[in-house]
mmCIF file of C-alpha atoms and ligand atoms in Angstrom:
data_model
loop_
_atom_site.group_PDB
_atom_site.id
_atom_site.type_symbol
_atom_site.label_atom_id
_atom_site.label_comp_id
_atom_site.label_asym_id
_atom_site.label_seq_id
_atom_site.Cartn_x
_atom_site.Cartn_y
_atom_site.Cartn_z
ATOM 1 C CA MET A 1 -1.975 189.051 29.501
ATOM 2 C CA SER A 2 -4.236 186.206 30.127
ATOM 3 C CA GLY A 3 -1.103 184.201 31.176
ATOM 4 C CA LYS A 4 -1.090 181.035 28.715
ATOM 5 C CA PRO A 5 1.664 178.986 29.091
ATOM 6 C CA GLY A 6 4.716 179.155 25.853
ATOM 7 C CA GLY A 7 3.854 182.711 24.932
ATOM 8 C CA ASP A 8 0.438 185.032 25.038
ATOM 9 C CA LEU A 9 -0.773 185.710 21.252
ATOM 10 C CA THR A 10 -3.903 187.519 21.621
ATOM 11 C CA GLY A 11 -5.158 189.295 19.627
ATOM 12 C CA LYS A 12 -2.500 189.487 17.000
ATOM 13 C CA VAL A 13 -2.988 188.053 13.219
ATOM 14 C CA ALA A 14 0.108 185.821 13.004
ATOM 15 C CA LEU A 15 1.385 184.932 9.073
ATOM 16 C CA VAL A 16 2.790 181.288 8.563
ATOM 17 C CA THR A 17 4.208 180.435 5.248
ATOM 18 C CA ALA A 18 4.884 176.676 4.133
ATOM 19 C CA ALA A 19 1.694 175.238 7.795
ATOM 20 C CA GLY A 20 1.027 172.926 5.096
ATOM 21 C CA GLN A 21 3.351 170.342 6.849
ATOM 22 C CA GLY A 22 6.266 169.769 9.798
ATOM 23 C CA ILE A 23 7.995 173.256 10.905
ATOM 24 C CA GLY A 24 5.343 175.250 9.566
ATOM 25 C CA LYS A 25 2.095 172.928 10.429
ATOM 26 C CA ALA A 26 3.276 172.665 14.430
ATOM 27 C CA SER A 27 3.351 176.234 14.228
ATOM 28 C CA ALA A 28 0.040 177.807 12.918
ATOM 29 C CA LEU A 29 -1.184 175.231 15.296
ATOM 30 C CA ALA A 30 1.224 176.643 18.540
ATOM 31 C CA PHE A 31 -0.058 180.529 17.404
ATOM 32 C CA ALA A 32 -3.645 179.370 17.746
ATOM 33 C CA SER A 33 -2.744 177.797 20.825
ATOM 34 C CA ALA A 34 -1.408 181.178 22.307
ATOM 35 C CA GLY A 35 -4.006 183.204 20.674
ATOM 36 C CA ALA A 36 -3.469 184.116 17.444
ATOM 37 C CA GLU A 37 -5.740 184.754 14.454
ATOM 38 C CA VAL A 38 -3.702 182.204 12.116
ATOM 39 C CA TYR A 39 -3.470 182.545 8.536
ATOM 40 C CA ALA A 40 -1.584 178.431 7.660
ATOM 41 C CA THR A 41 -0.733 179.457 4.413
ATOM 42 C CA ASP A 42 0.590 177.116 1.998
ATOM 43 C CA ILE A 43 1.410 176.133 -1.895
ATOM 44 C CA ASN A 44 0.108 172.224 -1.579
ATOM 45 C CA ALA A 45 -4.049 173.444 -0.676
ATOM 46 C CA ASP A 46 -4.460 169.047 0.020
ATOM 47 C CA LEU A 47 -2.546 170.403 2.369
ATOM 48 C CA LEU A 48 -4.152 172.793 3.281
ATOM 49 C CA ALA A 49 -7.763 171.182 3.572
ATOM 50 C CA GLN A 50 -6.702 168.778 6.341
ATOM 51 C CA MET A 51 -6.276 172.236 8.956
ATOM 52 C CA GLU A 52 -9.354 173.383 7.862
ATOM 53 C CA GLY A 53 -11.776 173.218 10.504
ATOM 54 C CA LEU A 54 -9.265 173.540 13.217
ATOM 55 C CA PRO A 55 -9.409 177.117 16.057
ATOM 56 C CA GLY A 56 -8.322 179.954 15.476
ATOM 57 C CA ILE A 57 -6.889 178.632 12.050
ATOM 58 C CA ALA A 58 -7.945 180.503 8.395
ATOM 59 C CA THR A 59 -5.710 178.835 5.333
ATOM 60 C CA ARG A 60 -4.664 179.901 2.045
ATOM 61 C CA ARG A 61 -2.981 178.781 -0.884
ATOM 62 C CA LEU A 62 0.069 180.679 -1.714
ATOM 63 C CA ASP A 63 3.304 179.946 -3.283
ATOM 64 C CA VAL A 64 5.655 182.301 -1.791
ATOM 65 C CA LEU A 65 7.500 182.331 -5.352
ATOM 66 C CA ASP A 66 4.387 184.365 -6.423
ATOM 67 C CA SER A 67 5.207 188.201 -5.172
ATOM 68 C CA GLY A 68 1.904 189.177 -6.345
ATOM 69 C CA ALA A 69 0.411 186.382 -4.656
ATOM 70 C CA VAL A 70 2.255 187.273 -1.307
ATOM 71 C CA GLU A 71 0.925 191.091 -1.682
ATOM 72 C CA ALA A 72 -2.307 190.365 -2.814
ATOM 73 C CA LEU A 73 -2.752 188.024 1.029
ATOM 74 C CA VAL A 74 -1.959 190.753 2.994
ATOM 75 C CA ALA A 75 -3.354 193.180 1.662
ATOM 76 C CA GLU A 76 -6.717 190.826 2.566
ATOM 77 C CA VAL A 77 -5.672 189.958 5.970
ATOM 78 C CA GLY A 78 -4.754 193.386 6.817
ATOM 79 C CA ARG A 79 -2.934 193.872 9.494
ATOM 80 C CA VAL A 80 0.188 191.235 10.667
ATOM 81 C CA ASP A 81 1.962 191.159 13.650
ATOM 82 C CA VAL A 82 3.695 187.805 13.105
ATOM 83 C CA LEU A 83 5.321 186.822 10.104
ATOM 84 C CA PHE A 84 6.909 183.049 9.770
ATOM 85 C CA ASN A 85 9.299 182.675 6.795
ATOM 86 C CA CYS A 86 8.883 178.642 7.300
ATOM 87 C CA ALA A 87 9.369 177.748 3.488
ATOM 88 C CA GLY A 88 12.663 176.719 2.208
ATOM 89 C CA VAL A 89 13.859 173.595 -0.483
ATOM 90 C CA VAL A 90 16.602 171.165 0.621
ATOM 91 C CA HIS A 91 19.414 169.847 -2.454
ATOM 92 C CA ASN A 92 21.491 167.570 -1.590
ATOM 93 C CA GLY A 93 24.969 167.893 -3.429
ATOM 94 C CA THR A 94 28.566 170.041 -3.251
ATOM 95 C CA ILE A 95 29.484 172.794 -5.423
ATOM 96 C CA LEU A 96 30.427 170.380 -8.408
ATOM 97 C CA GLU A 97 27.223 169.207 -8.158
ATOM 98 C CA SER A 98 25.071 172.216 -8.317
ATOM 99 C CA THR A 99 23.369 173.167 -11.571
ATOM 100 C CA ASP A 100 22.567 177.311 -11.803
ATOM 101 C CA ALA A 101 19.054 176.059 -12.656
ATOM 102 C CA GLU A 102 19.647 174.543 -8.600
ATOM 103 C CA LEU A 103 21.054 177.544 -7.354
ATOM 104 C CA ASP A 104 18.734 180.089 -8.757
ATOM 105 C CA PHE A 105 15.273 177.870 -7.918
ATOM 106 C CA ALA A 106 17.286 177.706 -4.640
ATOM 107 C CA TRP A 107 18.425 181.083 -3.192
ATOM 108 C CA ASP A 108 14.524 182.292 -4.987
ATOM 109 C CA LEU A 109 12.609 179.730 -2.733
ATOM 110 C CA ASN A 110 15.170 179.949 0.159
ATOM 111 C CA VAL A 111 16.335 183.756 -0.037
ATOM 112 C CA LYS A 112 14.668 186.132 -2.315
ATOM 113 C CA ALA A 113 10.353 184.973 -0.764
ATOM 114 C CA GLN A 114 11.227 185.549 2.450
ATOM 115 C CA ILE A 115 12.563 189.205 1.301
ATOM 116 C CA ARG A 116 9.662 189.946 -0.424
ATOM 117 C CA ALA A 117 7.297 189.006 1.923
ATOM 118 C CA ILE A 118 8.825 191.104 4.399
ATOM 119 C CA LYS A 119 8.645 193.887 2.474
ATOM 120 C CA ALA A 120 5.586 193.056 2.508
ATOM 121 C CA VAL A 121 4.028 193.280 5.627
ATOM 122 C CA LEU A 122 6.754 195.431 6.836
ATOM 123 C CA PRO A 123 5.036 198.914 6.270
ATOM 124 C CA GLY A 124 2.420 198.190 8.753
ATOM 125 C CA MET A 125 4.610 196.820 11.746
ATOM 126 C CA VAL A 126 6.531 200.047 11.171
ATOM 127 C CA GLU A 127 3.045 201.711 11.661
ATOM 128 C CA ARG A 128 1.437 200.048 15.129
ATOM 129 C CA GLY A 129 5.428 200.169 15.782
ATOM 130 C CA ASP A 130 5.505 196.294 16.356
ATOM 131 C CA GLY A 131 6.040 193.125 15.147
ATOM 132 C CA ALA A 132 7.921 190.345 14.820
ATOM 133 C CA ILE A 133 8.928 188.470 11.481
ATOM 134 C CA ILE A 134 10.640 185.039 12.199
ATOM 135 C CA ASN A 135 13.200 183.104 9.233
ATOM 136 C CA MET A 136 13.773 179.679 8.387
ATOM 137 C CA ALA A 137 17.482 179.280 8.163
ATOM 138 C CA SER A 138 19.216 176.403 9.108
ATOM 139 C CA VAL A 139 22.390 175.405 11.848
ATOM 140 C CA ALA A 140 23.404 173.624 7.986
ATOM 141 C CA SER A 141 24.410 176.952 6.777
ATOM 142 C CA SER A 142 26.696 179.431 8.093
ATOM 143 C CA VAL A 143 26.363 178.415 11.752
ATOM 144 C CA LYS A 144 27.410 174.709 10.838
ATOM 145 C CA SER A 145 29.045 173.064 7.821
ATOM 146 C CA VAL A 146 27.605 170.692 7.011
ATOM 147 C CA ALA A 147 28.097 168.222 3.920
ATOM 148 C CA ASN A 148 26.550 168.207 0.364
ATOM 149 C CA ARG A 149 24.108 170.712 1.137
ATOM 150 C CA PHE A 150 26.081 173.307 -0.780
ATOM 151 C CA VAL A 151 23.050 175.429 -2.396
ATOM 152 C CA TYR A 152 20.733 175.186 0.387
ATOM 153 C CA SER A 153 24.150 175.607 3.454
ATOM 154 C CA ALA A 154 24.632 178.956 0.707
ATOM 155 C CA THR A 155 21.045 180.349 1.237
ATOM 156 C CA LYS A 156 20.163 179.516 4.461
ATOM 157 C CA ALA A 157 23.517 181.345 5.244
ATOM 158 C CA GLY A 158 21.013 184.124 3.088
ATOM 159 C CA VAL A 159 18.920 184.099 5.260
ATOM 160 C CA ILE A 160 20.968 185.165 8.118
ATOM 161 C CA GLY A 161 22.373 187.871 6.461
ATOM 162 C CA LEU A 162 18.887 189.859 5.934
ATOM 163 C CA THR A 163 17.485 188.557 9.234
ATOM 164 C CA LYS A 164 20.530 190.957 10.511
ATOM 165 C CA SER A 165 20.135 193.911 8.361
ATOM 166 C CA VAL A 166 16.587 193.619 8.617
ATOM 167 C CA SER A 167 16.777 194.094 12.546
ATOM 168 C CA ALA A 168 19.440 196.504 12.570
ATOM 169 C CA ASP A 169 16.459 198.747 10.444
ATOM 170 C CA PHE A 170 13.950 198.631 12.847
ATOM 171 C CA VAL A 171 14.932 196.530 15.275
ATOM 172 C CA GLY A 172 14.016 200.581 16.774
ATOM 173 C CA LEU A 173 10.797 200.551 15.138
ATOM 174 C CA GLY A 174 9.629 197.914 17.934
ATOM 175 C CA ILE A 175 10.516 195.139 14.532
ATOM 176 C CA ARG A 176 11.903 192.251 16.449
ATOM 177 C CA CYS A 177 13.522 189.760 12.985
ATOM 178 C CA ASN A 178 15.231 186.572 14.166
ATOM 179 C CA ALA A 179 15.963 183.318 13.052
ATOM 180 C CA ILE A 180 15.368 180.324 13.721
ATOM 181 C CA CYS A 181 18.847 177.083 13.270
ATOM 182 C CA PRO A 182 17.867 174.233 13.459
ATOM 183 C CA GLY A 183 19.522 170.191 13.289
ATOM 184 C CA THR A 184 17.467 168.045 11.905
ATOM 185 C CA VAL A 185 13.614 167.358 12.372
ATOM 186 C CA GLU A 186 11.058 164.809 11.984
ATOM 187 C CA SER A 187 9.185 166.076 8.564
ATOM 188 C CA PRO A 188 7.227 164.524 5.630
ATOM 189 C CA SER A 189 10.567 165.908 3.916
ATOM 190 C CA LEU A 190 13.114 164.511 5.983
ATOM 191 C CA GLN A 191 11.615 161.555 5.603
ATOM 192 C CA ASP A 192 10.926 160.982 2.127
ATOM 193 C CA ARG A 193 14.438 162.134 2.065
ATOM 194 C CA LEU A 194 15.527 159.239 4.234
ATOM 195 C CA ARG A 195 13.582 157.262 2.217
ATOM 196 C CA ALA A 196 16.307 158.022 -1.015
ATOM 197 C CA MET A 197 19.131 157.253 0.554
ATOM 198 C CA GLY A 198 17.948 153.397 0.584
ATOM 199 C CA ASP A 199 17.753 151.878 3.878
ATOM 200 C CA PHE A 200 15.696 154.197 5.825
ATOM 201 C CA GLU A 201 15.677 152.635 9.986
ATOM 202 C CA GLU A 202 20.467 153.223 8.545
ATOM 203 C CA ALA A 203 20.126 156.579 6.899
ATOM 204 C CA ARG A 204 17.708 156.908 10.001
ATOM 205 C CA ALA A 205 19.505 155.653 12.487
ATOM 206 C CA ALA A 206 23.356 157.697 11.179
ATOM 207 C CA PHE A 207 20.833 161.290 10.869
ATOM 208 C CA ALA A 208 19.611 160.707 14.202
ATOM 209 C CA ALA A 209 23.293 159.949 16.095
ATOM 210 C CA ARG A 210 24.591 163.389 14.288
ATOM 211 C CA GLN A 211 22.837 164.962 17.134
ATOM 212 C CA PRO A 212 24.332 164.143 20.856
ATOM 213 C CA ILE A 213 20.743 165.078 22.236
ATOM 214 C CA GLY A 214 20.379 161.310 20.835
ATOM 215 C CA ARG A 215 17.732 161.712 18.312
ATOM 216 C CA ILE A 216 15.461 163.790 15.955
ATOM 217 C CA GLY A 217 13.869 166.565 16.708
ATOM 218 C CA GLN A 218 10.106 167.251 16.914
ATOM 219 C CA PRO A 219 8.255 169.556 15.023
ATOM 220 C CA GLU A 220 6.480 170.921 17.569
ATOM 221 C CA GLU A 221 9.861 171.402 19.383
ATOM 222 C CA ILE A 222 10.720 174.312 16.621
ATOM 223 C CA ALA A 223 7.461 174.778 17.218
ATOM 224 C CA ALA A 224 7.480 175.966 20.791
ATOM 225 C CA LEU A 225 10.839 178.284 19.738
ATOM 226 C CA ALA A 226 8.697 179.973 16.698
ATOM 227 C CA LEU A 227 6.294 181.642 20.147
ATOM 228 C CA HIS A 228 9.127 182.278 21.778
ATOM 229 C CA LEU A 229 9.729 184.567 19.404
ATOM 230 C CA ALA A 230 6.661 185.853 18.013
ATOM 231 C CA THR A 231 5.716 187.088 21.587
ATOM 232 C CA ALA A 232 9.293 187.711 22.546
ATOM 233 C CA THR A 233 10.028 191.721 23.209
ATOM 234 C CA TYR A 234 13.822 191.727 24.082
ATOM 235 C CA THR A 235 15.737 188.636 21.052
ATOM 236 C CA ALA A 236 16.294 191.001 18.341
ATOM 237 C CA GLY A 237 18.349 190.071 14.734
ATOM 238 C CA GLN A 238 19.998 186.941 16.198
ATOM 239 C CA ILE A 239 20.013 183.311 14.986
ATOM 240 C CA HIS A 240 18.420 180.745 17.458
ATOM 241 C CA VAL A 241 19.731 177.524 17.313
ATOM 242 C CA ILE A 242 18.165 174.321 18.051
ATOM 243 C CA ASP A 243 20.067 171.374 17.175
ATOM 244 C CA GLY A 244 20.165 168.741 19.762
ATOM 245 C CA GLY A 245 23.613 170.056 20.143
ATOM 246 C CA TRP A 246 25.376 169.184 16.846
ATOM 247 C CA THR A 247 26.716 172.660 16.805
ATOM 248 C CA ALA A 248 27.707 172.584 20.816
HETATM 249 P P1 NAD B 1 8.534 170.403 4.861
HETATM 250 O O1 NAD B 1 10.034 170.351 4.252
HETATM 251 O O2 NAD B 1 8.091 169.012 4.976
HETATM 252 O O3 NAD B 1 7.541 170.896 4.340
HETATM 253 C C1 NAD B 1 7.593 171.808 3.704
HETATM 254 C C2 NAD B 1 6.062 172.743 2.861
HETATM 255 O O4 NAD B 1 6.582 173.118 2.065
HETATM 256 C C3 NAD B 1 5.115 171.654 2.230
HETATM 257 O O5 NAD B 1 4.059 172.244 2.904
HETATM 258 C C4 NAD B 1 5.130 171.923 0.861
HETATM 259 O O6 NAD B 1 3.960 172.228 0.025
HETATM 260 C C5 NAD B 1 5.446 173.528 1.249
HETATM 261 N N1 NAD B 1 6.040 174.422 -0.085
HETATM 262 C C6 NAD B 1 7.357 174.349 -0.887
HETATM 263 N N2 NAD B 1 7.655 174.889 -2.001
HETATM 264 C C7 NAD B 1 6.577 175.736 -1.551
HETATM 265 C C8 NAD B 1 6.044 177.153 -2.245
HETATM 266 N N3 NAD B 1 6.808 177.932 -3.207
HETATM 267 N N4 NAD B 1 5.704 178.352 -1.513
HETATM 268 C C9 NAD B 1 5.168 177.593 -0.567
HETATM 269 N N5 NAD B 1 4.864 176.291 0.414
HETATM 270 C C10 NAD B 1 6.326 176.199 -0.184
HETATM 271 O O7 NAD B 1 8.583 170.888 5.971
HETATM 272 P P2 NAD B 1 10.229 171.411 7.355
HETATM 273 O O8 NAD B 1 11.865 170.063 7.126
HETATM 274 O O9 NAD B 1 8.720 171.207 8.282
HETATM 275 O O10 NAD B 1 10.693 172.335 6.975
HETATM 276 C C11 NAD B 1 10.353 174.135 6.527
HETATM 277 C C12 NAD B 1 11.391 174.136 7.123
HETATM 278 O O11 NAD B 1 12.444 174.133 7.545
HETATM 279 C C13 NAD B 1 11.471 174.749 6.262
HETATM 280 O O12 NAD B 1 12.956 176.161 5.151
HETATM 281 C C14 NAD B 1 13.991 174.071 6.298
HETATM 282 O O13 NAD B 1 14.386 174.472 4.999
HETATM 283 C C15 NAD B 1 13.642 174.323 7.005
HETATM 284 N N6 NAD B 1 14.542 173.191 8.193
HETATM 285 C C16 NAD B 1 14.090 171.676 7.953
HETATM 286 C C17 NAD B 1 14.806 171.076 9.106
HETATM 287 C C18 NAD B 1 14.625 169.408 9.526
HETATM 288 O O14 NAD B 1 15.107 168.543 8.902
HETATM 289 N N7 NAD B 1 13.483 169.642 8.878
HETATM 290 C C19 NAD B 1 16.000 171.396 9.069
HETATM 291 C C20 NAD B 1 16.206 172.968 9.368
HETATM 292 C C21 NAD B 1 15.457 173.844 8.237
#
């Protein structure tokens, strides 16, 4: 161990989905700083282009809804020691404001895409007897009831269930599968949602006030937790809440 602060991923290969911006990008950078060879993937090639040439980062366009592409990338990479399933979509509204199509899309992106990526990397991890899988959930889920987040909460609760199930079946084979449950985090999509609410500053202040800590979290703060889970050797099947005290 070289003892890098925050965790050492020297010699490890990490695959991060939705790494073009927000929490995924901050986590890809944190993994690379810790010494990993990082495959930063996203559906948006323009965002990835801005990351090209960063030390330790290789970029690949990847739509996580395309299971063939996920399998092909894992085959190309050859070995994935750390998988961070970060891609996800927020849907606003109650159960009465959600359509089957919106639920199907969120189920596919927030839950089934994680399952497919795990299926692609797991055989190699089992063969090596070692692997870290980090799945992005949210406190809006089975952790906390949040208004107007029916589709989002139902699907993110699914992430917690799949995380615990994978852990139960594979922790004895050296696989640590954990979920992250953030509160409100500053990211481009959060800013889009705040702008869509009309008065950006008022909406931002209301979102900040939800957290007893009095502010919105930063992607780098979630990335630090992701790095911890990428290197931690004795936590598995857990939800890791990081929410400025929202659910405390
Ligand atoms: P973001 O929403 O700003 O960015 C999402 C990224 O996902 C974009 O780069 C986009 O191009 C990519 N993406 C979208 N569809 C994709 C697909 N099919 N395949 C591959 N990539 C795709 O980022 P964020 O707000 O940091 O959110 C990242 C994750 O964290 C999501 O799963 C989200 O639900 C979760 N989360 C976010 C917050 C928050 O407040 N920001 C809170 C809790 C959980």
